[in-house]
């Protein structure tokens, strides 16, 4: 029956209920709930979820590059409204990213100073 655990792990990592995970794994809901009490099983679900999220972040990053390319092309559009909208969108995104990076740097500096004090 352990061969059904991977299906349950993937289902739970995707956010399925234990009953839905049980159906996908071909086992009972009670079995999935029992597996879920095992720290190793919990770690496998966390690891699977982390892998899924890392893949999703990669896909978002790839899409962001395409989106920026599209916006940059729109800056040359013959319709002035499209150019203004593309410019505004690019500037807004640039400012938001800059603020995020600044905050990340400040947090890293605070954490480093805290580690040095210990």
mmCIF file of N, CA and C in Angstrom:
data_model
loop_
_atom_site.group_PDB
_atom_site.id
_atom_site.type_symbol
_atom_site.label_atom_id
_atom_site.label_comp_id
_atom_site.label_asym_id
_atom_site.label_seq_id
_atom_site.Cartn_x
_atom_site.Cartn_y
_atom_site.Cartn_z
ATOM 1 N N UNK A 1 0.823 -1.201 0.000
ATOM 2 C CA UNK A 1 0.000 0.000 0.000
ATOM 3 C C UNK A 1 0.864 1.260 0.000
ATOM 4 N N UNK A 2 2.132 1.149 0.419
ATOM 5 C CA UNK A 2 3.018 2.306 0.475
ATOM 6 C C UNK A 2 3.247 2.911 -0.901
ATOM 7 N N UNK A 3 3.048 2.115 -1.962
ATOM 8 C CA UNK A 3 3.232 2.642 -3.312
ATOM 9 C C UNK A 3 2.207 3.725 -3.640
ATOM 10 N N UNK A 4 1.137 3.849 -2.870
ATOM 11 C CA UNK A 4 0.122 4.863 -3.102
ATOM 12 C C UNK A 4 0.445 6.182 -2.394
ATOM 13 N N UNK A 5 1.437 6.164 -1.539
ATOM 14 C CA UNK A 5 1.800 7.374 -0.794
ATOM 15 C C UNK A 5 2.202 8.532 -1.709
ATOM 16 N N UNK A 6 2.999 8.296 -2.772
ATOM 17 C CA UNK A 6 3.380 9.429 -3.625
ATOM 18 C C UNK A 6 2.179 10.187 -4.213
ATOM 19 N N UNK A 7 1.151 9.457 -4.592
ATOM 20 C CA UNK A 7 -0.045 10.110 -5.136
ATOM 21 C C UNK A 7 -0.713 10.967 -4.068
ATOM 22 N N UNK A 8 -0.774 10.452 -2.856
ATOM 23 C CA UNK A 8 -1.374 11.216 -1.761
ATOM 24 C C UNK A 8 -0.518 12.429 -1.427
ATOM 25 N N UNK A 9 0.782 12.261 -1.436
ATOM 26 C CA UNK A 9 1.698 13.377 -1.152
ATOM 27 C C UNK A 9 1.494 14.498 -2.149
ATOM 28 N N UNK A 10 1.468 14.155 -3.425
ATOM 29 C CA UNK A 10 1.276 15.183 -4.460
ATOM 30 C C UNK A 10 -0.083 15.860 -4.329
ATOM 31 N N UNK A 11 -1.107 15.086 -4.054
ATOM 32 C CA UNK A 11 -2.445 15.668 -3.905
ATOM 33 C C UNK A 11 -2.488 16.631 -2.726
ATOM 34 N N UNK A 12 -1.933 16.224 -1.594
ATOM 35 C CA UNK A 12 -1.928 17.096 -0.410
ATOM 36 C C UNK A 12 -1.070 18.336 -0.652
ATOM 37 N N UNK A 13 0.036 18.165 -1.350
ATOM 38 C CA UNK A 13 0.903 19.309 -1.655
ATOM 39 C C UNK A 13 0.172 20.333 -2.519
ATOM 40 N N UNK A 14 -0.732 19.853 -3.366
ATOM 41 C CA UNK A 14 -1.530 20.750 -4.205
ATOM 42 C C UNK A 14 -2.670 21.397 -3.441
ATOM 43 N N UNK A 15 -2.899 20.938 -2.202
ATOM 44 C CA UNK A 15 -3.962 21.527 -1.396
ATOM 45 C C UNK A 15 -5.226 20.700 -1.328
ATOM 46 N N UNK A 16 -5.162 19.467 -1.791
ATOM 47 C CA UNK A 16 -6.341 18.600 -1.734
ATOM 48 C C UNK A 16 -6.659 18.233 -0.282
ATOM 49 N N UNK A 17 -7.904 17.952 -0.028
ATOM 50 C CA UNK A 17 -8.294 17.452 1.293
ATOM 51 C C UNK A 17 -7.782 16.027 1.433
ATOM 52 N N UNK A 18 -7.767 15.516 2.643
ATOM 53 C CA UNK A 18 -7.312 14.136 2.841
ATOM 54 C C UNK A 18 -8.242 13.157 2.128
ATOM 55 N N UNK A 19 -9.526 13.484 2.060
ATOM 56 C CA UNK A 19 -10.467 12.602 1.348
ATOM 57 C C UNK A 19 -10.173 12.597 -0.152
ATOM 58 N N UNK A 20 -9.908 13.776 -0.731
ATOM 59 C CA UNK A 20 -9.577 13.842 -2.154
ATOM 60 C C UNK A 20 -8.244 13.147 -2.430
ATOM 61 N N UNK A 21 -7.275 13.353 -1.535
ATOM 62 C CA UNK A 21 -5.975 12.698 -1.684
ATOM 63 C C UNK A 21 -6.136 11.180 -1.615
ATOM 64 N N UNK A 22 -7.017 10.726 -0.727
ATOM 65 C CA UNK A 22 -7.268 9.293 -0.597
ATOM 66 C C UNK A 22 -7.841 8.726 -1.888
ATOM 67 N N UNK A 23 -8.788 9.431 -2.491
ATOM 68 C CA UNK A 23 -9.370 8.967 -3.759
ATOM 69 C C UNK A 23 -8.292 8.871 -4.835
ATOM 70 N N UNK A 24 -7.431 9.912 -4.910
ATOM 71 C CA UNK A 24 -6.377 9.896 -5.930
ATOM 72 C C UNK A 24 -5.374 8.778 -5.686
ATOM 73 N N UNK A 25 -5.128 8.448 -4.427
ATOM 74 C CA UNK A 25 -4.155 7.411 -4.088
ATOM 75 C C UNK A 25 -4.774 6.019 -4.069
ATOM 76 N N UNK A 26 -6.078 5.956 -4.145
ATOM 77 C CA UNK A 26 -6.747 4.660 -4.117
ATOM 78 C C UNK A 26 -6.730 3.998 -2.752
ATOM 79 N N UNK A 27 -6.757 4.829 -1.717
ATOM 80 C CA UNK A 27 -6.776 4.312 -0.339
ATOM 81 C C UNK A 27 -7.909 5.010 0.404
ATOM 82 N N UNK A 28 -8.089 4.655 1.649
ATOM 83 C CA UNK A 28 -9.151 5.276 2.440
ATOM 84 C C UNK A 28 -8.682 6.612 3.018
ATOM 85 N N UNK A 29 -9.640 7.443 3.342
ATOM 86 C CA UNK A 29 -9.326 8.710 4.003
ATOM 87 C C UNK A 29 -8.626 8.474 5.326
ATOM 88 N N UNK A 30 -9.017 7.415 6.008
ATOM 89 C CA UNK A 30 -8.381 7.068 7.292
ATOM 90 C C UNK A 30 -6.898 6.779 7.089
ATOM 91 N N UNK A 31 -6.567 6.089 6.000
ATOM 92 C CA UNK A 31 -5.161 5.782 5.706
ATOM 93 C C UNK A 31 -4.369 7.062 5.490
ATOM 94 N N UNK A 32 -4.920 7.982 4.719
ATOM 95 C CA UNK A 32 -4.224 9.244 4.468
ATOM 96 C C UNK A 32 -4.069 10.023 5.763
ATOM 97 N N UNK A 33 -5.087 10.049 6.587
ATOM 98 C CA UNK A 33 -4.978 10.757 7.876
ATOM 99 C C UNK A 33 -3.920 10.118 8.772
ATOM 100 N N UNK A 34 -3.817 8.797 8.721
ATOM 101 C CA UNK A 34 -2.789 8.097 9.498
ATOM 102 C C UNK A 34 -1.388 8.438 8.956
ATOM 103 N N UNK A 35 -1.255 8.421 7.625
ATOM 104 C CA UNK A 35 0.026 8.804 7.013
ATOM 105 C C UNK A 35 0.397 10.224 7.412
ATOM 106 N N UNK A 36 -0.600 11.094 7.437
ATOM 107 C CA UNK A 36 -0.356 12.516 7.714
ATOM 108 C C UNK A 36 0.154 12.758 9.127
ATOM 109 N N UNK A 37 0.019 11.798 9.999
ATOM 110 C CA UNK A 37 0.549 11.931 11.360
ATOM 111 C C UNK A 37 2.049 11.636 11.413
ATOM 112 N N UNK A 38 2.580 11.032 10.355
ATOM 113 C CA UNK A 38 3.997 10.645 10.290
ATOM 114 C C UNK A 38 4.837 11.862 9.896
ATOM 115 N N UNK A 39 5.811 12.243 10.725
ATOM 116 C CA UNK A 39 6.655 13.404 10.411
ATOM 117 C C UNK A 39 7.374 13.289 9.064
ATOM 118 N N UNK A 40 7.782 12.072 8.681
ATOM 119 C CA UNK A 40 8.441 11.894 7.375
ATOM 120 C C UNK A 40 7.467 12.187 6.234
ATOM 121 N N UNK A 41 6.242 11.740 6.387
ATOM 122 C CA UNK A 41 5.212 11.998 5.379
ATOM 123 C C UNK A 41 4.951 13.504 5.295
ATOM 124 N N UNK A 42 4.837 14.147 6.442
ATOM 125 C CA UNK A 42 4.623 15.606 6.475
ATOM 126 C C UNK A 42 5.763 16.328 5.766
ATOM 127 N N UNK A 43 6.991 15.876 5.990
ATOM 128 C CA UNK A 43 8.158 16.495 5.345
ATOM 129 C C UNK A 43 8.094 16.284 3.831
ATOM 130 N N UNK A 44 7.652 15.095 3.395
ATOM 131 C CA UNK A 44 7.538 14.837 1.966
ATOM 132 C C UNK A 44 6.487 15.739 1.327
ATOM 133 N N UNK A 45 5.382 15.980 2.024
ATOM 134 C CA UNK A 45 4.354 16.894 1.512
ATOM 135 C C UNK A 45 4.931 18.306 1.408
ATOM 136 N N UNK A 46 5.648 18.741 2.448
ATOM 137 C CA UNK A 46 6.270 20.080 2.421
ATOM 138 C C UNK A 46 7.271 20.192 1.276
ATOM 139 N N UNK A 47 8.084 19.155 1.107
ATOM 140 C CA UNK A 47 9.085 19.178 0.037
ATOM 141 C C UNK A 47 8.427 19.235 -1.342
ATOM 142 N N UNK A 48 7.370 18.462 -1.513
ATOM 143 C CA UNK A 48 6.656 18.468 -2.794
ATOM 144 C C UNK A 48 6.045 19.839 -3.060
ATOM 145 N N UNK A 49 5.472 20.446 -2.013
ATOM 146 C CA UNK A 49 4.872 21.775 -2.158
ATOM 147 C C UNK A 49 5.953 22.800 -2.508
ATOM 148 N N UNK A 50 7.098 22.699 -1.861
ATOM 149 C CA UNK A 50 8.204 23.616 -2.147
ATOM 150 C C UNK A 50 8.651 23.479 -3.598
ATOM 151 N N UNK A 51 8.768 22.243 -4.078
ATOM 152 C CA UNK A 51 9.144 22.029 -5.480
ATOM 153 C C UNK A 51 8.132 22.654 -6.426
ATOM 154 N N UNK A 52 6.848 22.468 -6.124
ATOM 155 C CA UNK A 52 5.796 23.050 -6.970
ATOM 156 C C UNK A 52 5.903 24.578 -6.997
ATOM 157 N N UNK A 53 6.119 25.157 -5.818
ATOM 158 C CA UNK A 53 6.223 26.611 -5.736
ATOM 159 C C UNK A 53 7.461 27.126 -6.468
ATOM 160 N N UNK A 54 8.577 26.400 -6.364
ATOM 161 C CA UNK A 54 9.783 26.808 -7.069
ATOM 162 C C UNK A 54 9.565 26.776 -8.581
ATOM 163 N N UNK A 55 8.873 25.763 -9.053
ATOM 164 C CA UNK A 55 8.546 25.679 -10.476
ATOM 165 C C UNK A 55 7.658 26.850 -10.885
ATOM 166 N N UNK A 56 6.646 27.135 -10.064
ATOM 167 C CA UNK A 56 5.729 28.236 -10.370
ATOM 168 C C UNK A 56 6.469 29.569 -10.408
ATOM 169 N N UNK A 57 7.393 29.782 -9.470
ATOM 170 C CA UNK A 57 8.173 31.027 -9.453
ATOM 171 C C UNK A 57 9.010 31.127 -10.719
ATOM 172 N N UNK A 58 9.597 30.028 -11.141
ATOM 173 C CA UNK A 58 10.363 30.023 -12.389
ATOM 174 C C UNK A 58 9.499 30.391 -13.584
ATOM 175 N N UNK A 59 8.299 29.839 -13.630
ATOM 176 C CA UNK A 59 7.384 30.156 -14.726
ATOM 177 C C UNK A 59 6.966 31.625 -14.689
ATOM 178 N N UNK A 60 6.740 32.156 -13.474
ATOM 179 C CA UNK A 60 6.402 33.578 -13.348
ATOM 180 C C UNK A 60 7.557 34.456 -13.814
ATOM 181 N N UNK A 61 8.768 34.077 -13.464
ATOM 182 C CA UNK A 61 9.944 34.853 -13.875
ATOM 183 C C UNK A 61 10.068 34.864 -15.397
ATOM 184 N N UNK A 62 9.865 33.710 -16.008
ATOM 185 C CA UNK A 62 9.925 33.645 -17.468
ATOM 186 C C UNK A 62 8.830 34.511 -18.085
ATOM 187 N N UNK A 63 7.644 34.463 -17.500
ATOM 188 C CA UNK A 63 6.544 35.295 -17.997
ATOM 189 C C UNK A 63 6.818 36.774 -17.791
ATOM 190 N N UNK A 64 7.490 37.109 -16.698
ATOM 191 C CA UNK A 64 7.806 38.516 -16.429
ATOM 192 C C UNK A 64 8.735 39.070 -17.502
ATOM 193 N N UNK A 65 9.692 38.267 -17.923
ATOM 194 C CA UNK A 65 10.612 38.714 -18.974
ATOM 195 C C UNK A 65 9.834 38.991 -20.260
ATOM 196 N N UNK A 66 8.929 38.088 -20.612
ATOM 197 C CA UNK A 66 8.104 38.290 -21.798
ATOM 198 C C UNK A 66 7.210 39.513 -21.639
ATOM 199 N N UNK A 67 6.669 39.714 -20.449
ATOM 200 C CA UNK A 67 5.790 40.856 -20.209
ATOM 201 C C UNK A 67 6.551 42.166 -20.362
ATOM 202 N N UNK A 68 7.762 42.223 -19.830
ATOM 203 C CA UNK A 68 8.563 43.441 -19.952
ATOM 204 C C UNK A 68 8.898 43.694 -21.420
ATOM 205 N N UNK A 69 9.228 42.642 -22.147
ATOM 206 C CA UNK A 69 9.512 42.794 -23.578
ATOM 207 C C UNK A 69 8.296 43.355 -24.300
ATOM 208 N N UNK A 70 7.125 42.841 -23.966
ATOM 209 C CA UNK A 70 5.886 43.330 -24.588
ATOM 210 C C UNK A 70 5.648 44.797 -24.249
ATOM 211 N N UNK A 71 5.848 45.157 -22.985
ATOM 212 C CA UNK A 71 5.662 46.556 -22.581
ATOM 213 C C UNK A 71 6.661 47.462 -23.293
ATOM 214 N N UNK A 72 7.884 47.010 -23.412
ATOM 215 C CA UNK A 72 8.898 47.832 -24.095
ATOM 216 C C UNK A 72 8.540 48.021 -25.573
ATOM 217 N N UNK A 73 7.989 46.983 -26.182
ATOM 218 C CA UNK A 73 7.543 47.108 -27.568
ATOM 219 C C UNK A 73 6.367 48.083 -27.665
ATOM 220 N N UNK A 74 5.496 48.074 -26.656
ATOM 221 C CA UNK A 74 4.338 48.970 -26.652
ATOM 222 C C UNK A 74 4.764 50.430 -26.528
ATOM 223 N N UNK A 75 5.955 50.675 -26.007
ATOM 224 C CA UNK A 75 6.453 52.056 -25.919
ATOM 225 C C UNK A 75 6.633 52.677 -27.299
ATOM 226 N N UNK A 76 6.686 51.843 -28.322
ATOM 227 C CA UNK A 76 6.877 52.321 -29.703
ATOM 228 C C UNK A 76 5.575 52.295 -30.504
ATOM 229 N N UNK A 77 4.462 51.998 -29.841
ATOM 230 C CA UNK A 77 3.170 51.895 -30.512
ATOM 231 C C UNK A 77 2.796 53.239 -31.147
ATOM 232 N N UNK A 78 2.080 53.165 -32.243
ATOM 233 C CA UNK A 78 1.676 54.405 -32.916
ATOM 234 C C UNK A 78 0.606 55.163 -32.128
ATOM 235 N N UNK A 79 -0.134 54.466 -31.299
ATOM 236 C CA UNK A 79 -1.168 55.097 -30.475
ATOM 237 C C UNK A 79 -0.515 55.629 -29.192
ATOM 238 N N UNK A 80 -0.572 56.925 -29.023
ATOM 239 C CA UNK A 80 0.043 57.559 -27.862
ATOM 240 C C UNK A 80 -0.500 57.050 -26.544
ATOM 241 N N UNK A 81 -1.784 56.698 -26.516
ATOM 242 C CA UNK A 81 -2.365 56.177 -25.273
ATOM 243 C C UNK A 81 -1.711 54.859 -24.865
ATOM 244 N N UNK A 82 -1.433 54.024 -25.842
ATOM 245 C CA UNK A 82 -0.764 52.755 -25.551
ATOM 246 C C UNK A 82 0.655 52.994 -25.036
ATOM 247 N N UNK A 83 1.346 53.968 -25.641
ATOM 248 C CA UNK A 83 2.703 54.289 -25.189
ATOM 249 C C UNK A 83 2.682 54.795 -23.752
ATOM 250 N N UNK A 84 1.727 55.688 -23.442
ATOM 251 C CA UNK A 84 1.639 56.237 -22.090
ATOM 252 C C UNK A 84 1.305 55.127 -21.089
ATOM 253 N N UNK A 85 0.374 54.260 -21.431
ATOM 254 C CA UNK A 85 0.006 53.167 -20.524
ATOM 255 C C UNK A 85 1.188 52.230 -20.305
ATOM 256 N N UNK A 86 1.916 51.908 -21.359
ATOM 257 C CA UNK A 86 3.089 51.034 -21.214
ATOM 258 C C UNK A 86 4.145 51.702 -20.348
ATOM 259 N N UNK A 87 4.370 52.995 -20.570
ATOM 260 C CA UNK A 87 5.368 53.720 -19.776
ATOM 261 C C UNK A 87 4.963 53.755 -18.313
ATOM 262 N N UNK A 88 3.693 54.038 -18.051
ATOM 263 C CA UNK A 88 3.208 54.079 -16.664
ATOM 264 C C UNK A 88 3.353 52.713 -16.002
ATOM 265 N N UNK A 89 2.986 51.668 -16.701
ATOM 266 C CA UNK A 89 3.087 50.317 -16.152
ATOM 267 C C UNK A 89 4.537 49.958 -15.842
ATOM 268 N N UNK A 90 5.443 50.281 -16.770
ATOM 269 C CA UNK A 90 6.863 49.994 -16.545
ATOM 270 C C UNK A 90 7.412 50.782 -15.358
ATOM 271 N N UNK A 91 7.068 52.059 -15.283
ATOM 272 C CA UNK A 91 7.550 52.877 -14.169
ATOM 273 C C UNK A 91 7.000 52.387 -12.831
ATOM 274 N N UNK A 92 5.724 52.066 -12.798
ATOM 275 C CA UNK A 92 5.120 51.552 -11.554
ATOM 276 C C UNK A 92 5.812 50.260 -11.113
ATOM 277 N N UNK A 93 6.030 49.366 -12.063
ATOM 278 C CA UNK A 93 6.674 48.093 -11.729
ATOM 279 C C UNK A 93 8.112 48.314 -11.279
ATOM 280 N N UNK A 94 8.803 49.226 -11.925
ATOM 281 C CA UNK A 94 10.193 49.515 -11.557
ATOM 282 C C UNK A 94 10.272 50.068 -10.143
ATOM 283 N N UNK A 95 9.395 51.004 -9.822
ATOM 284 C CA UNK A 95 9.390 51.576 -8.474
ATOM 285 C C UNK A 95 9.041 50.533 -7.418
ATOM 286 N N UNK A 96 8.058 49.695 -7.705
ATOM 287 C CA UNK A 96 7.675 48.649 -6.750
ATOM 288 C C UNK A 96 8.822 47.660 -6.540
ATOM 289 N N UNK A 97 9.497 47.290 -7.619
ATOM 290 C CA UNK A 97 10.629 46.372 -7.505
ATOM 291 C C UNK A 97 11.769 47.012 -6.729
ATOM 292 N N UNK A 98 12.024 48.281 -6.992
ATOM 293 C CA UNK A 98 13.098 48.988 -6.275
ATOM 294 C C UNK A 98 12.797 49.021 -4.775
ATOM 295 N N UNK A 99 11.551 49.334 -4.420
ATOM 296 C CA UNK A 99 11.166 49.365 -3.009
ATOM 297 C C UNK A 99 11.336 47.990 -2.372
ATOM 298 N N UNK A 100 10.964 46.958 -3.098
ATOM 299 C CA UNK A 100 11.093 45.599 -2.590
ATOM 300 C C UNK A 100 12.557 45.230 -2.379
ATOM 301 N N UNK A 101 13.401 45.582 -3.329
ATOM 302 C CA UNK A 101 14.828 45.283 -3.196
ATOM 303 C C UNK A 101 15.454 46.079 -2.057
ATOM 304 N N UNK A 102 15.061 47.341 -1.918
ATOM 305 C CA UNK A 102 15.567 48.153 -0.808
ATOM 306 C C UNK A 102 15.179 47.533 0.535
ATOM 307 N N UNK A 103 13.941 47.116 0.639
ATOM 308 C CA UNK A 103 13.464 46.501 1.872
ATOM 309 C C UNK A 103 14.217 45.206 2.162
ATOM 310 N N UNK A 104 14.431 44.415 1.124
ATOM 311 C CA UNK A 104 15.172 43.164 1.286
ATOM 312 C C UNK A 104 16.591 43.438 1.788
ATOM 313 N N UNK A 105 17.248 44.452 1.233
ATOM 314 C CA UNK A 105 18.598 44.812 1.667
ATOM 315 C C UNK A 105 18.605 45.290 3.116
ATOM 316 N N UNK A 106 17.620 46.089 3.476
ATOM 317 C CA UNK A 106 17.547 46.588 4.854
ATOM 318 C C UNK A 106 17.319 45.453 5.845
ATOM 319 N N UNK A 107 16.451 44.533 5.500
ATOM 320 C CA UNK A 107 16.195 43.389 6.371
ATOM 321 C C UNK A 107 17.456 42.544 6.518
ATOM 322 N N UNK A 108 18.166 42.315 5.406
ATOM 323 C CA UNK A 108 19.402 41.530 5.461
ATOM 324 C C UNK A 108 20.430 42.215 6.355
ATOM 325 N N UNK A 109 20.525 43.541 6.282
ATOM 326 C CA UNK A 109 21.472 44.276 7.124
ATOM 327 C C UNK A 109 21.100 44.161 8.605
ATOM 328 N N UNK A 110 19.816 44.252 8.895
ATOM 329 C CA UNK A 110 19.348 44.125 10.285
ATOM 330 C C UNK A 110 19.638 42.715 10.800
ATOM 331 N N UNK A 111 19.368 41.707 9.984
ATOM 332 C CA UNK A 111 19.627 40.329 10.401
ATOM 333 C C UNK A 111 21.114 40.089 10.612
ATOM 334 N N UNK A 112 21.951 40.663 9.744
ATOM 335 C CA UNK A 112 23.404 40.510 9.901
ATOM 336 C C UNK A 112 23.883 41.175 11.178
ATOM 337 N N UNK A 113 23.372 42.362 11.459
ATOM 338 C CA UNK A 113 23.761 43.066 12.690
ATOM 339 C C UNK A 113 23.304 42.282 13.909
ATOM 340 N N UNK A 114 22.128 41.682 13.822
ATOM 341 C CA UNK A 114 21.618 40.892 14.935
ATOM 342 C C UNK A 114 22.498 39.658 15.180
ATOM 343 N N UNK A 115 22.930 39.016 14.089
ATOM 344 C CA UNK A 115 23.809 37.847 14.228
ATOM 345 C C UNK A 115 25.141 38.237 14.852
ATOM 346 N N UNK A 116 25.660 39.396 14.493
ATOM 347 C CA UNK A 116 26.938 39.860 15.043
ATOM 348 C C UNK A 116 26.828 40.161 16.538
ATOM 349 N N UNK A 117 25.677 40.625 16.987
ATOM 350 C CA UNK A 117 25.477 40.933 18.404
ATOM 351 C C UNK A 117 25.419 39.688 19.267
ATOM 352 N N UNK A 118 25.070 38.576 18.687
ATOM 353 C CA UNK A 118 24.917 37.325 19.458
ATOM 354 C C UNK A 118 26.212 36.743 19.803
#
